[in-house]
mmCIF file of C-alpha atoms in Angstrom:
data_model
loop_
_atom_site.group_PDB
_atom_site.id
_atom_site.type_symbol
_atom_site.label_atom_id
_atom_site.label_comp_id
_atom_site.label_asym_id
_atom_site.label_seq_id
_atom_site.Cartn_x
_atom_site.Cartn_y
_atom_site.Cartn_z
ATOM 1 C CA MET R 1 -58.129 97.798 -18.895
ATOM 2 C CA GLU R 2 -60.292 100.893 -19.597
ATOM 3 C CA GLU R 3 -63.189 99.342 -17.704
ATOM 4 C CA ARG R 4 -60.982 98.890 -14.612
ATOM 5 C CA LYS R 5 -59.884 102.529 -14.767
ATOM 6 C CA GLU R 6 -63.483 103.673 -15.016
ATOM 7 C CA ASP R 7 -64.525 101.383 -12.142
ATOM 8 C CA PHE R 8 -61.744 102.821 -9.985
ATOM 9 C CA LEU R 9 -62.682 106.374 -10.983
ATOM 10 C CA THR R 10 -66.318 105.637 -10.130
ATOM 11 C CA TYR R 11 -65.305 104.222 -6.767
ATOM 12 C CA GLN R 12 -63.179 107.300 -5.982
ATOM 13 C CA PHE R 13 -65.973 109.613 -7.034
ATOM 14 C CA LYS R 14 -68.588 107.846 -4.894
ATOM 15 C CA THR R 15 -66.268 108.167 -1.882
ATOM 16 C CA GLY R 16 -66.236 111.935 -2.396
ATOM 17 C CA SER R 17 -62.994 112.444 -4.294
ATOM 18 C CA VAL R 18 -63.007 115.910 -5.832
ATOM 19 C CA ASP R 19 -60.093 114.872 -8.071
ATOM 20 C CA ALA R 20 -62.155 111.999 -9.491
ATOM 21 C CA TYR R 21 -65.043 114.417 -10.073
ATOM 22 C CA LYS R 22 -62.715 116.848 -11.879
ATOM 23 C CA THR R 23 -61.374 114.015 -14.022
ATOM 24 C CA ILE R 24 -64.909 112.944 -14.964
ATOM 25 C CA PHE R 25 -65.848 116.562 -15.680
ATOM 26 C CA ASN R 26 -62.778 117.123 -17.864
ATOM 27 C CA LEU R 27 -63.423 113.903 -19.782
ATOM 28 C CA TYR R 28 -67.086 114.455 -20.552
ATOM 29 C CA TYR R 29 -68.048 118.137 -20.262
ATOM 30 C CA LYS R 30 -67.167 119.290 -23.795
ATOM 31 C CA PRO R 31 -68.456 116.175 -25.593
ATOM 32 C CA LEU R 32 -71.701 116.386 -23.599
ATOM 33 C CA CYS R 33 -72.144 120.068 -24.478
ATOM 34 C CA SER R 34 -71.694 119.239 -28.180
ATOM 35 C CA PHE R 35 -74.162 116.368 -27.824
ATOM 36 C CA ALA R 36 -76.753 118.531 -26.026
ATOM 37 C CA ARG R 37 -76.369 121.324 -28.566
ATOM 38 C CA LYS R 38 -77.611 118.968 -31.273
ATOM 39 C CA TYR R 39 -80.906 118.752 -29.386
ATOM 40 C CA VAL R 40 -81.422 122.318 -28.157
ATOM 41 C CA LEU R 41 -79.601 124.134 -31.011
ATOM 42 C CA ASP R 42 -78.060 126.692 -28.642
ATOM 43 C CA LEU R 43 -74.628 126.270 -27.069
ATOM 44 C CA ALA R 44 -75.381 128.440 -24.022
ATOM 45 C CA ILE R 45 -78.514 126.430 -23.209
ATOM 46 C CA ALA R 46 -76.642 123.177 -23.823
ATOM 47 C CA GLU R 47 -73.894 124.300 -21.431
ATOM 48 C CA ASP R 48 -76.478 125.207 -18.770
ATOM 49 C CA ILE R 49 -78.106 121.791 -19.093
ATOM 50 C CA ILE R 50 -74.781 119.967 -18.803
ATOM 51 C CA GLN R 51 -73.599 122.120 -15.884
ATOM 52 C CA GLU R 52 -76.825 121.327 -14.036
ATOM 53 C CA LEU R 53 -76.297 117.663 -14.823
ATOM 54 C CA PHE R 54 -72.804 117.739 -13.310
ATOM 55 C CA VAL R 55 -74.006 119.625 -10.225
ATOM 56 C CA ARG R 56 -76.757 117.071 -9.672
ATOM 57 C CA PHE R 57 -74.279 114.239 -10.300
ATOM 58 C CA TRP R 58 -72.065 115.554 -7.503
ATOM 59 C CA GLU R 59 -74.902 116.318 -5.098
ATOM 60 C CA GLN R 60 -76.502 112.902 -5.589
ATOM 61 C CA ARG R 61 -73.302 110.861 -5.828
ATOM 62 C CA ASN R 62 -74.283 108.681 -2.875
ATOM 63 C CA GLU R 63 -77.723 107.875 -4.287
ATOM 64 C CA ILE R 64 -76.717 107.220 -7.898
ATOM 65 C CA GLN R 65 -76.590 103.544 -8.760
ATOM 66 C CA LEU R 66 -74.393 103.227 -11.823
ATOM 67 C CA THR R 67 -75.316 100.033 -13.618
ATOM 68 C CA THR R 68 -73.635 101.200 -16.817
ATOM 69 C CA SER R 69 -70.488 103.125 -17.628
ATOM 70 C CA ILE R 70 -70.204 106.743 -16.484
ATOM 71 C CA LYS R 71 -70.052 107.776 -20.120
ATOM 72 C CA PHE R 72 -73.342 106.026 -20.946
ATOM 73 C CA TYR R 73 -74.932 107.421 -17.776
ATOM 74 C CA PHE R 74 -74.005 110.983 -18.726
ATOM 75 C CA PHE R 75 -75.040 110.786 -22.362
ATOM 76 C CA GLN R 76 -78.351 109.143 -21.473
ATOM 77 C CA SER R 77 -78.969 111.732 -18.747
ATOM 78 C CA ALA R 78 -78.023 114.582 -21.093
ATOM 79 C CA ARG R 79 -80.444 113.263 -23.713
ATOM 80 C CA ASN R 80 -83.249 113.067 -21.149
ATOM 81 C CA GLU R 81 -82.550 116.586 -19.845
ATOM 82 C CA CYS R 82 -82.556 117.991 -23.389
ATOM 83 C CA LEU R 83 -85.864 116.294 -24.154
ATOM 84 C CA ASN R 84 -87.332 117.665 -20.909
ATOM 85 C CA TYR R 85 -86.101 121.143 -21.822
ATOM 86 C CA LEU R 86 -87.666 120.910 -25.293
ATOM 87 C CA LYS R 87 -90.939 119.632 -23.837
ATOM 88 C CA HIS R 88 -90.989 122.560 -21.397
ATOM 89 C CA GLN R 89 -90.300 124.997 -24.237
ATOM 90 C CA GLY R 90 -93.278 123.554 -26.133
ATOM 91 C CA VAL R 91 -95.567 124.105 -23.140
ATOM 92 C CA LYS R 92 -94.356 127.691 -22.740
ATOM 93 C CA GLU R 93 -94.918 128.392 -26.432
ATOM 94 C CA LYS R 94 -98.460 126.977 -26.344
ATOM 95 C CA TYR R 95 -99.268 129.119 -23.333
ATOM 96 C CA ARG R 96 -97.695 132.221 -24.926
ATOM 97 C CA VAL R 97 -99.887 131.750 -28.003
ATOM 98 C CA HIS R 98 -102.932 131.201 -25.777
ATOM 99 C CA ILE R 99 -102.238 134.385 -23.795
ATOM 100 C CA LEU R 100 -101.870 136.366 -27.008
ATOM 101 C CA ASN R 101 -105.307 135.150 -28.058
ATOM 102 C CA VAL R 102 -106.993 135.984 -24.765
ATOM 103 C CA SER R 103 -108.467 139.426 -24.422
ATOM 104 C CA THR R 104 -106.448 141.341 -21.863
ATOM 105 C CA ASP R 105 -109.502 143.226 -20.622
ATOM 106 C CA ASP R 106 -111.508 140.050 -20.031
ATOM 107 C CA PHE R 107 -108.569 138.372 -18.362
ATOM 108 C CA PHE R 108 -107.922 141.079 -15.805
ATOM 109 C CA HIS R 109 -111.508 142.134 -15.218
ATOM 110 C CA ASP R 110 -112.546 138.565 -14.461
ATOM 111 C CA LYS R 111 -109.724 138.120 -11.954
ATOM 112 C CA LEU R 112 -107.544 140.810 -10.391
ATOM 113 C CA GLU R 113 -106.100 143.921 -11.929
ATOM 114 C CA GLU R 114 -102.447 143.739 -12.971
ATOM 115 C CA GLU R 115 -101.642 146.286 -10.291
ATOM 116 C CA ASP R 116 -103.013 143.940 -7.647
ATOM 117 C CA ILE R 117 -100.854 141.122 -8.971
ATOM 118 C CA ASN R 118 -97.751 143.302 -8.904
ATOM 119 C CA GLN R 119 -98.551 144.519 -5.410
ATOM 120 C CA LEU R 120 -98.914 140.927 -4.238
ATOM 121 C CA ILE R 121 -95.591 139.991 -5.827
ATOM 122 C CA TYR R 122 -93.761 142.999 -4.368
ATOM 123 C CA GLN R 123 -95.171 142.326 -0.908
ATOM 124 C CA THR R 124 -93.865 138.791 -1.150
ATOM 125 C CA ILE R 125 -90.452 139.982 -2.342
ATOM 126 C CA ARG R 126 -90.250 142.480 0.544
ATOM 127 C CA SER R 127 -90.923 139.640 2.996
ATOM 128 C CA LEU R 128 -88.039 137.474 1.698
ATOM 129 C CA PRO R 129 -84.953 137.006 3.906
ATOM 130 C CA PRO R 130 -82.467 139.843 3.229
ATOM 131 C CA ARG R 131 -79.862 137.844 1.248
ATOM 132 C CA CYS R 132 -82.542 136.046 -0.791
ATOM 133 C CA LYS R 133 -84.267 139.378 -1.526
ATOM 134 C CA GLN R 134 -80.963 140.981 -2.543
ATOM 135 C CA ILE R 135 -80.085 138.157 -4.950
ATOM 136 C CA PHE R 136 -83.600 138.126 -6.426
ATOM 137 C CA GLU R 137 -83.543 141.894 -7.020
ATOM 138 C CA LEU R 138 -80.068 141.803 -8.589
ATOM 139 C CA SER R 139 -81.172 139.021 -10.922
ATOM 140 C CA ARG R 140 -84.717 140.028 -11.810
ATOM 141 C CA PHE R 141 -84.750 143.811 -11.461
ATOM 142 C CA GLU R 142 -81.192 144.710 -12.402
ATOM 143 C CA GLY R 143 -80.817 141.903 -14.942
ATOM 144 C CA LYS R 144 -77.478 140.744 -13.606
ATOM 145 C CA SER R 145 -76.143 137.320 -14.562
ATOM 146 C CA PHE R 146 -75.226 134.625 -12.055
ATOM 147 C CA GLU R 147 -71.545 135.451 -12.675
ATOM 148 C CA GLU R 148 -72.040 139.167 -11.984
ATOM 149 C CA ILE R 149 -73.981 138.461 -8.792
ATOM 150 C CA ALA R 150 -71.416 135.866 -7.670
ATOM 151 C CA GLN R 151 -68.601 138.378 -8.090
ATOM 152 C CA GLU R 152 -70.504 141.227 -6.455
ATOM 153 C CA LEU R 153 -71.570 139.210 -3.400
ATOM 154 C CA SER R 154 -68.602 136.799 -3.272
ATOM 155 C CA ILE R 155 -70.829 133.721 -3.313
ATOM 156 C CA SER R 156 -71.124 130.669 -5.546
ATOM 157 C CA ARG R 157 -73.423 130.297 -8.548
ATOM 158 C CA ASN R 158 -75.072 127.395 -6.762
ATOM 159 C CA THR R 159 -75.941 129.625 -3.798
ATOM 160 C CA ILE R 160 -77.436 132.155 -6.190
ATOM 161 C CA LYS R 161 -79.480 129.484 -7.905
ATOM 162 C CA ASN R 162 -80.743 128.105 -4.579
ATOM 163 C CA GLN R 163 -81.726 131.570 -3.354
ATOM 164 C CA LEU R 164 -83.584 132.335 -6.595
ATOM 165 C CA VAL R 165 -85.397 129.011 -6.403
ATOM 166 C CA ASN R 166 -86.413 129.818 -2.814
ATOM 167 C CA ALA R 167 -87.630 133.287 -3.797
ATOM 168 C CA LEU R 168 -89.699 131.941 -6.686
ATOM 169 C CA LYS R 169 -91.185 129.248 -4.442
ATOM 170 C CA GLN R 170 -92.343 131.952 -2.031
ATOM 171 C CA ILE R 171 -93.896 133.965 -4.848
ATOM 172 C CA ARG R 172 -95.544 130.866 -6.325
ATOM 173 C CA ARG R 173 -97.057 129.944 -2.949
ATOM 174 C CA VAL R 174 -98.765 133.314 -2.777
ATOM 175 C CA LEU R 175 -99.937 133.228 -6.385
ATOM 176 C CA GLU R 176 -101.064 129.593 -6.368
ATOM 177 C CA LYS R 177 -104.085 130.660 -4.372
ATOM 178 C CA ASN R 178 -105.407 131.906 -7.662
ATOM 179 C CA GLU R 179 -104.396 129.558 -10.489
ATOM 180 C CA ILE R 180 -104.911 132.125 -13.250
ATOM 181 C CA LEU R 181 -102.617 134.619 -11.550
ATOM 182 C CA PHE R 182 -100.040 131.907 -11.009
ATOM 183 C CA LEU R 183 -100.026 130.927 -14.680
ATOM 184 C CA PHE R 184 -99.941 134.553 -15.765
ATOM 185 C CA PHE R 185 -96.945 135.261 -13.520
ATOM 186 C CA ILE R 186 -94.971 132.205 -14.624
ATOM 187 C CA PHE R 187 -95.514 132.559 -18.329
ATOM 188 C CA SER R 188 -95.439 136.350 -18.591
ATOM 189 C CA ARG R 189 -91.774 136.135 -17.597
ATOM 190 C CA PHE R 190 -91.082 134.274 -20.843
ATOM 191 C CA LEU R 191 -93.089 136.409 -23.247
#
């Protein structure tokens, strides 16, 4: 009987039913957050991972081929996302340690001065579309959270995320011309 309910719920979801999506979210969100927290040891990070998982689940509902139960799909996906997060954290930590061991003078004298890097970044930010630039500045320069920006600009968190991703892509494109500058920019944000 439960399997039939889940099959029907899956069918409704794949046809775009927001009610089915809400039902799935209400069933699995809290247990998935608890599950993810066991991996990442931080509830806020676990919630971010699971929220992203649900957003992707909705956005890719037509492409997802469920060969297992929704519950298994979510827990397996949550596990994979947590492992990816932890792997990424390990890479950032290795780079942070490396940067701390590199002489700052040698680093900048061999490449460009920090001022040049900042100028390049600010030029890129100034060239962003107005809304993208505004969201980037509120997030990165004023330190506002997604919620604060969403309230201030009356837009969704997803729009904010997309705009920030676009802004960072633009900045990366400019900095990728010099790999050292690119790595410095990316990882200095996490130090």
